[in-house]
Short mmCIF file of C-alpha atoms in Angstrom, two decimals:
data_model
loop_
_atom_site.label_atom_id
_atom_site.label_comp_id
_atom_site.label_asym_id
_atom_site.label_seq_id
_atom_site.Cartn_x
_atom_site.Cartn_y
_atom_site.Cartn_z
CA MET J 821 0.00 0.00 0.00
CA LYS J 822 2.77 2.44 0.90
CA LEU J 823 4.79 1.56 -2.18
CA LYS J 824 1.72 2.27 -4.31
CA ALA J 825 1.33 5.63 -2.59
CA ILE J 826 4.85 6.67 -3.54
CA PHE J 827 4.37 5.86 -7.21
CA PHE J 828 0.87 7.39 -7.26
CA THR J 829 2.04 10.99 -7.45
CA SER J 830 2.87 12.27 -10.92
CA VAL J 831 2.44 15.41 -12.97
CA PHE J 832 1.51 16.01 -16.59
CA LEU J 833 3.25 18.23 -19.12
CA ALA J 834 1.28 19.99 -21.84
CA ILE J 835 2.80 19.69 -25.28
CA ALA J 836 1.11 21.97 -27.80
CA SER J 837 0.37 20.21 -31.07
CA ALA J 838 -0.92 22.63 -33.64
CA ASP J 839 -0.71 20.19 -36.54
CA ILE J 840 -2.93 17.38 -35.21
CA LEU J 841 -6.13 18.72 -36.81
CA GLN J 842 -6.41 19.85 -40.41
CA ASN J 843 -8.09 23.20 -41.07
CA PRO J 844 -8.96 23.73 -37.37
CA ASP J 845 -10.04 27.36 -37.91
CA PHE J 846 -11.99 26.68 -41.14
CA GLU J 847 -10.05 29.30 -43.07
CA LEU J 848 -9.68 26.84 -45.97
CA PRO J 849 -13.11 27.26 -47.59
CA PRO J 850 -15.48 24.56 -48.83
CA SER J 851 -15.03 23.45 -52.43
CA SER J 852 -18.31 25.05 -53.49
CA TRP J 853 -17.88 28.36 -51.72
CA LYS J 854 -17.99 31.57 -53.76
CA GLU J 855 -15.98 34.53 -52.47
CA ASN J 856 -18.50 37.01 -53.85
CA TYR J 857 -21.34 35.39 -51.92
CA THR J 858 -23.09 38.24 -50.08
CA SER J 859 -24.85 36.38 -47.26
CA PRO J 860 -22.85 35.69 -44.07
CA LEU J 861 -24.14 32.08 -44.12
CA PHE J 862 -23.34 29.78 -47.05
CA PRO J 863 -25.37 26.51 -46.96
CA LEU J 864 -23.36 23.39 -47.76
CA ASP J 865 -24.62 20.46 -49.79
CA ALA J 866 -23.08 17.09 -48.96
CA ASN J 867 -23.45 16.07 -52.63
CA SER J 868 -21.49 19.00 -54.03
CA SER J 869 -19.44 20.49 -51.17
CA THR J 870 -16.41 19.36 -49.20
CA ILE J 871 -14.69 21.06 -46.25
CA PRO J 872 -10.89 20.57 -46.29
CA GLY J 873 -9.99 18.20 -43.48
CA TRP J 874 -13.61 17.59 -42.45
CA THR J 875 -16.64 15.56 -43.45
CA PHE J 876 -20.17 16.71 -42.63
CA GLU J 877 -23.82 15.70 -42.49
CA GLY J 878 -27.12 17.49 -41.98
CA ALA J 879 -27.65 21.24 -42.08
CA VAL J 880 -24.19 22.86 -42.09
CA ASP J 881 -23.34 26.44 -43.10
CA TYR J 882 -20.00 28.07 -43.82
CA ALA J 883 -20.11 31.33 -41.86
CA THR J 884 -18.31 34.52 -42.79
CA VAL J 885 -18.07 36.31 -39.46
CA GLY J 886 -17.70 40.02 -38.91
CA ALA J 887 -19.97 43.01 -39.34
CA ASP J 888 -22.70 41.14 -41.22
CA LEU J 889 -22.82 38.31 -38.70
CA SER J 890 -23.07 39.70 -35.18
CA LEU J 891 -20.12 37.72 -33.81
CA PRO J 892 -16.78 39.32 -32.93
CA LEU J 893 -14.89 36.34 -34.37
CA LYS J 894 -12.52 36.75 -37.29
CA GLY J 895 -12.53 35.06 -40.66
CA HIS J 896 -14.76 32.02 -41.00
CA ALA J 897 -16.52 29.43 -38.87
CA ILE J 898 -19.00 26.56 -39.14
CA LEU J 899 -22.67 26.79 -38.15
CA LEU J 900 -24.31 23.48 -37.25
CA GLY J 901 -28.04 23.61 -37.96
CA GLN J 902 -30.65 20.92 -37.50
CA ASP J 903 -28.91 17.52 -37.28
CA GLY J 904 -25.70 19.27 -38.34
CA LYS J 905 -22.49 17.35 -37.76
CA ILE J 906 -18.83 17.67 -38.72
CA ASN J 907 -16.10 15.18 -37.98
CA GLN J 908 -12.41 14.59 -38.59
CA SER J 909 -10.23 11.53 -38.03
CA PHE J 910 -6.60 11.55 -36.98
CA THR J 911 -4.04 8.96 -35.91
CA ALA J 912 -2.49 9.03 -32.43
CA LYS J 913 1.30 9.10 -32.42
CA GLY J 914 3.87 8.16 -29.81
CA ASP J 915 3.26 6.80 -26.33
CA ARG J 916 -0.19 6.78 -24.80
CA VAL J 917 -1.09 10.41 -24.02
CA LYS J 918 -4.18 12.44 -23.21
CA TYR J 919 -5.74 14.74 -25.80
CA LEU J 920 -7.19 18.11 -24.76
CA LEU J 921 -9.45 20.16 -27.02
CA THR J 922 -10.03 23.91 -26.83
CA PHE J 923 -12.69 25.48 -29.07
CA THR J 924 -14.83 28.57 -29.53
CA LEU J 925 -18.62 28.35 -29.23
CA ALA J 926 -21.17 30.97 -30.26
CA ILE J 927 -24.90 31.00 -31.04
CA VAL J 928 -26.61 32.41 -34.14
CA GLY J 929 -30.33 32.98 -34.60
CA GLN J 930 -33.09 35.60 -34.48
CA ASN J 931 -36.16 35.58 -32.22
CA CYS J 932 -35.17 32.15 -30.94
CA LYS J 933 -36.82 30.60 -27.92
CA SER J 934 -34.04 28.13 -27.13
CA ASN J 935 -30.35 27.52 -27.82
CA ALA J 936 -29.22 24.24 -29.32
CA SER J 937 -26.32 22.62 -27.53
CA LEU J 938 -23.09 21.33 -29.01
CA VAL J 939 -22.07 17.71 -28.45
CA VAL J 940 -18.34 16.92 -28.72
CA SER J 941 -17.50 13.25 -28.88
CA ALA J 942 -14.61 10.89 -29.52
CA PRO J 943 -14.13 7.15 -28.86
CA ASP J 944 -15.42 6.41 -25.35
CA SER J 945 -16.24 10.05 -24.53
CA SER J 946 -19.04 12.55 -25.12
CA ARG J 947 -19.63 16.00 -23.60
CA GLN J 948 -22.42 18.50 -24.14
CA PHE J 949 -21.89 22.28 -24.15
CA SER J 950 -24.42 25.09 -24.08
CA PHE J 951 -23.66 28.75 -24.65
CA SER J 952 -24.35 30.55 -21.37
CA GLY J 953 -23.37 34.16 -22.02
CA LYS J 954 -22.68 34.58 -18.29
CA TYR J 955 -18.91 34.33 -17.97
CA GLY J 956 -17.57 36.91 -20.43
CA LYS J 957 -18.35 40.14 -22.23
CA GLU J 958 -18.10 38.66 -25.73
CA LEU J 959 -20.83 36.99 -27.80
CA TRP J 960 -18.76 33.80 -27.82
CA GLU J 961 -17.18 31.53 -25.23
CA VAL J 962 -14.08 29.33 -25.20
CA TYR J 963 -14.35 25.85 -23.70
CA GLY J 964 -11.82 23.16 -22.87
CA LEU J 965 -12.22 19.42 -22.36
CA GLN J 966 -10.30 16.18 -22.46
CA ILE J 967 -11.49 13.98 -25.31
CA GLY J 968 -9.58 10.81 -24.39
CA SER J 969 -6.30 8.95 -24.11
CA TRP J 970 -4.74 6.89 -26.91
CA GLY J 971 -1.49 5.32 -27.98
CA ASP J 972 0.57 5.08 -31.16
CA GLY J 973 -1.47 4.07 -34.21
CA ASP J 974 -4.95 4.44 -32.68
CA SER J 975 -7.45 5.98 -35.10
CA ILE J 976 -9.53 8.74 -33.49
CA ASN J 977 -12.74 10.23 -34.89
CA LEU J 978 -13.59 13.65 -33.45
CA VAL J 979 -17.25 14.60 -33.90
CA LEU J 980 -19.04 17.91 -33.27
CA GLN J 981 -22.80 18.02 -33.74
CA SER J 982 -25.79 20.15 -32.82
CA GLN J 983 -28.52 18.97 -30.50
CA ALA J 984 -31.83 20.83 -30.34
CA ILE J 985 -33.32 21.24 -26.88
CA ASP J 986 -36.97 21.16 -27.99
CA GLY J 987 -38.91 20.04 -31.03
CA ASP J 988 -39.51 23.50 -32.52
CA THR J 989 -36.39 23.79 -34.67
CA ASN J 990 -37.69 26.94 -36.37
CA SER J 991 -37.24 28.88 -33.12
CA THR J 992 -33.84 27.44 -32.24
CA CYS J 993 -30.53 29.28 -32.16
CA TRP J 994 -27.82 27.02 -33.59
CA PRO J 995 -24.20 26.61 -32.44
CA VAL J 996 -21.25 28.11 -34.30
CA VAL J 997 -17.84 26.50 -33.77
CA ASP J 998 -14.41 27.90 -34.61
CA ASN J 999 -10.72 27.93 -33.64
CA LEU J 1000 -10.26 24.33 -32.52
CA PHE J 1001 -6.92 23.51 -30.92
CA LEU J 1002 -5.87 20.00 -29.92
CA SER J 1003 -2.96 19.44 -27.53
CA THR J 1004 -1.44 16.40 -25.87
CA ILE J 1005 -0.44 15.72 -22.29
CA GLY J 1006 2.43 13.40 -21.40
CA THR J 1007 3.53 12.07 -18.02
CA LEU J 1008 6.52 13.35 -16.02
CA ASN J 1009 7.79 12.75 -12.50
CA GLN J 1010 6.29 14.84 -9.74
CA ASP J 1011 8.04 17.98 -8.52
CA LYS J 1012 9.74 17.04 -5.24
CA ALA J 1013 8.88 20.42 -3.75
CA ASN J 1014 5.14 19.73 -4.02
CA LEU J 1015 3.31 16.47 -3.33
CA LEU J 1016 0.31 17.68 -5.37
CA PRO J 1017 0.45 17.02 -9.11
CA ASN J 1018 -0.37 20.23 -11.01
CA GLY J 1019 -0.76 22.22 -7.81
CA GLY J 1020 -0.04 25.41 -9.75
CA PHE J 1021 -2.62 24.65 -12.48
CA GLU J 1022 0.04 25.00 -15.14
CA PHE J 1023 -1.24 22.01 -17.11
CA GLY J 1024 -4.67 22.19 -18.70
CA PRO J 1025 -6.36 23.06 -22.00
CA SER J 1026 -4.48 25.40 -24.33
CA PHE J 1027 -5.29 29.11 -24.45
CA LEU J 1028 -6.33 30.49 -27.83
CA GLU J 1029 -4.40 33.41 -29.30
CA SER J 1030 -7.69 34.78 -30.68
CA SER J 1031 -9.27 35.10 -27.21
CA ASN J 1032 -8.54 37.00 -24.01
CA GLU J 1033 -11.53 35.55 -22.14
CA GLY J 1034 -9.85 32.48 -20.66
CA VAL J 1035 -11.07 28.88 -21.09
CA LEU J 1036 -14.26 27.62 -19.43
CA VAL J 1037 -14.13 24.13 -17.94
CA ASP J 1038 -17.48 22.58 -17.01
CA SER J 1039 -18.19 20.13 -14.22
CA GLN J 1040 -16.10 16.95 -14.44
CA PRO J 1041 -16.06 14.54 -11.47
CA SER J 1042 -13.27 12.33 -12.83
CA LEU J 1043 -9.59 13.01 -12.10
CA ILE J 1044 -8.63 10.87 -15.08
CA GLU J 1045 -10.95 12.59 -17.58
CA SER J 1046 -10.68 16.21 -16.42
CA ALA J 1047 -9.15 18.87 -18.65
CA LEU J 1048 -7.48 20.36 -15.55
CA GLN J 1049 -4.96 17.62 -15.03
CA GLN J 1050 -5.35 15.83 -11.67
CA TRP J 1051 -8.21 18.12 -10.57
CA THR J 1052 -11.93 17.44 -10.76
CA VAL J 1053 -14.23 20.39 -11.43
CA MET J 1054 -17.40 21.34 -9.57
CA GLY J 1055 -19.72 23.76 -11.34
CA THR J 1056 -17.92 25.88 -13.94
CA VAL J 1057 -14.45 27.34 -13.54
CA LYS J 1058 -12.48 29.64 -15.81
CA TYR J 1059 -8.92 28.63 -16.64
CA ILE J 1060 -7.04 31.94 -16.89
CA ASP J 1061 -3.62 32.91 -18.22
CA SER J 1062 -1.19 35.61 -17.14
CA LYS J 1063 -1.39 37.40 -20.52
CA SER J 1064 -5.02 38.42 -20.00
CA TYR J 1065 -5.54 38.21 -16.22
CA PHE J 1066 -3.75 38.58 -12.94
CA VAL J 1067 -2.28 35.20 -12.04
CA PRO J 1068 -0.73 34.95 -8.55
CA GLU J 1069 2.08 32.60 -9.63
CA GLY J 1070 3.26 31.06 -12.89
CA LYS J 1071 1.38 31.30 -16.19
CA SER J 1072 -2.12 30.07 -15.28
CA ALA J 1073 -4.65 29.73 -12.46
CA VAL J 1074 -8.30 28.90 -11.84
CA GLU J 1075 -11.15 31.37 -11.26
CA LEU J 1076 -14.28 29.94 -9.60
CA VAL J 1077 -16.95 31.68 -11.67
CA SER J 1078 -20.25 29.82 -11.33
CA GLY J 1079 -21.00 30.94 -7.79
CA ILE J 1080 -21.65 28.91 -4.64
CA SER J 1081 -20.35 25.32 -4.87
CA ALA J 1082 -18.02 26.03 -7.79
CA GLY J 1083 -14.61 24.60 -7.12
CA VAL J 1084 -11.81 22.15 -7.78
CA GLN J 1085 -10.82 18.99 -5.98
CA THR J 1086 -8.04 16.43 -6.05
CA ALA J 1087 -7.13 13.24 -4.19
CA ILE J 1088 -3.75 11.90 -3.15
CA GLN J 1089 -2.51 8.90 -1.18
CA LEU J 1090 -0.79 10.11 1.99
CA PHE J 1091 0.72 8.41 5.03
CA LYS J 1092 -1.68 7.64 7.87
CA GLU J 1093 -1.11 9.40 11.20
CA SER J 1094 1.18 11.97 9.56
CA SER J 1095 0.87 15.75 9.41
CA TYR J 1096 1.04 17.89 6.28
CA ASP J 1097 1.23 21.58 5.44
CA LEU J 1098 -1.15 22.91 2.78
CA GLU J 1099 -0.35 26.29 1.24
CA PHE J 1100 -2.27 28.16 -1.46
CA MET J 1101 -2.91 31.63 -2.85
CA LEU J 1102 -6.34 33.25 -2.96
CA GLY J 1103 -6.91 36.36 -5.04
CA ASP J 1104 -8.80 38.11 -7.83
CA ALA J 1105 -8.18 38.03 -11.58
CA ASN J 1106 -8.00 41.80 -12.22
CA ASP J 1107 -11.35 41.56 -14.02
CA SER J 1108 -13.30 44.15 -11.98
CA CYS J 1109 -14.74 41.49 -9.68
CA THR J 1110 -15.11 43.19 -6.29
CA GLY J 1111 -16.26 42.34 -2.77
CA ASP J 1112 -15.54 39.67 -0.20
CA PHE J 1113 -14.52 36.25 -1.53
CA THR J 1114 -14.97 33.29 0.82
CA VAL J 1115 -13.54 29.88 -0.08
CA GLY J 1116 -13.95 26.70 1.90
CA VAL J 1117 -10.83 24.51 1.93
CA LEU J 1118 -10.99 20.85 2.87
CA ALA J 1119 -7.96 18.62 3.47
CA GLY J 1120 -8.97 15.17 4.63
CA SER J 1121 -11.22 15.68 7.65
CA THR J 1122 -9.90 19.21 8.30
CA GLY J 1123 -11.88 22.12 6.89
CA GLN J 1124 -11.43 25.86 7.15
CA ASN J 1125 -12.90 28.96 5.48
CA PHE J 1126 -10.72 31.76 4.10
CA THR J 1127 -11.87 35.25 3.05
CA ILE J 1128 -10.23 38.10 1.18
CA GLN J 1129 -11.56 41.50 0.19
CA SER J 1130 -11.10 42.28 -3.49
CA ASP J 1131 -11.13 45.62 -5.29
CA GLY J 1132 -10.98 43.83 -8.65
CA THR J 1133 -7.56 45.13 -9.68
CA GLY J 1134 -5.47 41.99 -9.24
CA SER J 1135 -4.09 40.92 -5.88
CA ALA J 1136 -3.53 37.72 -3.93
CA LYS J 1137 -2.77 36.53 -0.43
CA LYS J 1138 -1.02 33.34 0.69
CA PHE J 1139 -2.70 31.11 3.26
CA SER J 1140 -1.66 27.87 4.94
CA PHE J 1141 -2.74 25.38 7.56
CA VAL J 1142 -1.65 22.04 8.98
CA PHE J 1143 -3.76 18.90 8.89
CA LYS J 1144 -3.28 15.32 10.00
CA VAL J 1145 -4.18 12.21 7.98
CA SER J 1146 -6.28 9.85 10.06
CA GLU J 1147 -7.38 7.39 7.35
CA PRO J 1148 -5.26 5.35 4.92
CA SER J 1149 -7.55 5.95 1.93
CA PRO J 1150 -6.76 8.73 -0.62
CA THR J 1151 -6.98 12.16 1.02
CA ILE J 1152 -9.38 14.66 -0.57
CA ILE J 1153 -8.18 18.26 -1.00
CA SER J 1154 -10.78 20.71 -2.30
CA PHE J 1155 -11.43 24.41 -2.80
CA GLN J 1156 -15.07 25.49 -2.96
CA SER J 1157 -16.53 28.96 -3.44
CA TYR J 1158 -19.04 30.19 -0.88
CA THR J 1159 -19.65 33.42 -2.82
CA THR J 1160 -21.63 34.40 -5.91
CA LYS J 1161 -20.38 37.55 -7.61
CA GLN J 1162 -21.35 39.55 -10.71
CA ARG J 1163 -19.56 42.50 -12.24
CA ASP J 1164 -21.39 45.70 -13.10
CA ASP J 1165 -21.88 44.39 -16.65
CA GLY J 1166 -23.60 41.25 -15.34
CA VAL J 1167 -20.70 38.86 -15.95
CA PHE J 1168 -20.27 36.19 -13.28
CA CYS J 1169 -16.85 36.09 -11.64
CA GLY J 1170 -15.17 34.86 -8.48
CA PRO J 1171 -12.05 34.08 -6.47
CA VAL J 1172 -8.82 32.86 -8.04
CA ILE J 1173 -7.03 29.78 -6.68
CA ASP J 1174 -3.36 29.20 -7.45
CA ALA J 1175 -0.03 27.87 -6.13
CA VAL J 1176 -1.46 24.98 -4.11
CA VAL J 1177 1.50 23.35 -2.37
CA LEU J 1178 1.41 20.26 -0.17
CA HIS J 1179 4.38 18.97 1.79
CA SER J 1180 4.92 16.89 4.89
CA SER J 1181 5.51 18.52 8.24
CA HIS J 1182 8.89 18.20 9.96
CA GLY J 1183 9.56 14.82 11.47
CA HIS J 1184 7.42 12.95 8.94
CA ILE J 1185 10.12 10.44 7.96
CA SER J 1186 10.79 9.48 11.59
CA ARG J 1187 7.15 8.45 11.98
CA LEU J 1188 7.12 6.07 9.01
CA ASN J 1189 6.76 2.39 9.80
CA GLY J 1190 9.18 -0.28 8.61
CA ALA J 1191 7.27 -1.09 5.41
CA SER J 1192 7.22 2.55 4.40
CA LEU J 1193 10.96 2.92 4.99
CA ILE J 1194 11.59 -0.14 2.83
CA ALA J 1195 9.43 1.39 0.10
CA LEU J 1196 11.45 4.61 0.22
CA LEU J 1197 14.70 2.62 -0.03
CA LEU J 1198 13.37 0.74 -3.06
CA VAL J 1199 12.59 4.02 -4.80
CA ALA J 1200 16.10 5.30 -4.04
CA LEU J 1201 17.66 2.09 -5.42
CA LEU J 1202 15.58 2.35 -8.60
CA LYS J 1203 16.81 5.89 -9.13
CA MET J 1204 20.41 4.76 -8.65
CA VAL J 1205 19.95 2.07 -11.30
CA GLU J 1206 18.72 4.72 -13.75
CA LEU J 1207 21.93 6.74 -13.35
CA PRO J 1208 24.46 6.43 -16.22
#
C-alpha cells in the first residue's frame, strides 16, 4: 500500500500540437464556396461540397463572421443547424497520451426561444456544451475538455454536432464553432517540492491566441478525464492565463466563476497518522470582480474557510494550515466557493485559486513504519539504477 502511494504521485506536461487537426479554424473554404457570396451564411450540400480536413452531415453552413454576422470572431466558422455534424479523423502518435481540445462556441439565430447545444465526442467520450453568455463580455465563449487517451497508431474520430433542446427547430438558435486547438499531455515525475500534481494549475487546456476571455471548464467529477490535469471540477471554472488576467504565480490559475459550490478537488494517497502543510494563494483576476470572496478549503477531515476582500484590480494573499491524515484511503483536497459575484456588466466572476503546495511537516520520515521505509529505499535504489 505504501509503495503504491509513492508511485501514485505524478504530474503532466502539456505539449502543444498545432498540426494534429487539419483546417482547425476553417479558413480553408469549402469546395463550393464563392468569395462574392453576399450572405454571411453559405449553406453546404453534402453532394457537391467538401470542407478541407472535415466531413459533414445534416444542415451545415459556412459562416463569414464580422460586421454582417453579429459575432466578434474573425474570418470564417461553421454553423451546425438541425442535425448538423462535422467530424475529422486523426491517428495518435507516440506513447499513450491524453488529448485536450479547446474550441470557440457561439450562437446564431433571431427571435429564438431556445439555444441548441453542441455535443463533442470521440471514442469512449461525449460532452455536451451550451452557450451561457454569463462568464464573459463577448458573444462567444471558449471551452476546454479532455477527449480521451490513446497510444501510437490508434485511429480517433472527433465529432461535433448540434442537439436541439426542444422540437420546434424553427425557433432554435444554432451553435457556431471555430478555432479548434488540440494538444497532448504526457507524463513526467512529480516535482519534489510539491506532493500535489499540477498544484499550480500550469497544465490544462491550451489558451487560444484569438481570445482573451480564458477557457471555461465545465463540471467533471473524474480526475482521469478532467481537462485540468489531476483536478476534478465542480460547477464551472475559468482557466485563466497571465497574458489576459492577474495570475498569482506562474502562467495560469483557476477562477471559480459559477458561484456557490463552484470549485476544484483532487485526491492523493498520503501516510496515515502523519501531518502535512497545505499552502495556497487566494486572489482576484484583475477583471473588476469586487467584494468579499470566501472559499472553503478541505484537506482530509480538516476544513477551514478563508476570506479576502477584493477591489478587482489583481491581488492575492497566501494562506496555509496544517492537517493530520487519520485514514489510509486517498486524502481529498478541495477548494469550494461560498460566494456568488457579478460584475457591473452582469458577468459572473469569483475568487482565483493558485499555487497549491502540499508537503509533509517536519519529522514525517521518523514516523514512518518499517514497510514505508523499505518502500522509500526501493525508490532510491531504482533511481540509482537509472543513473548512467
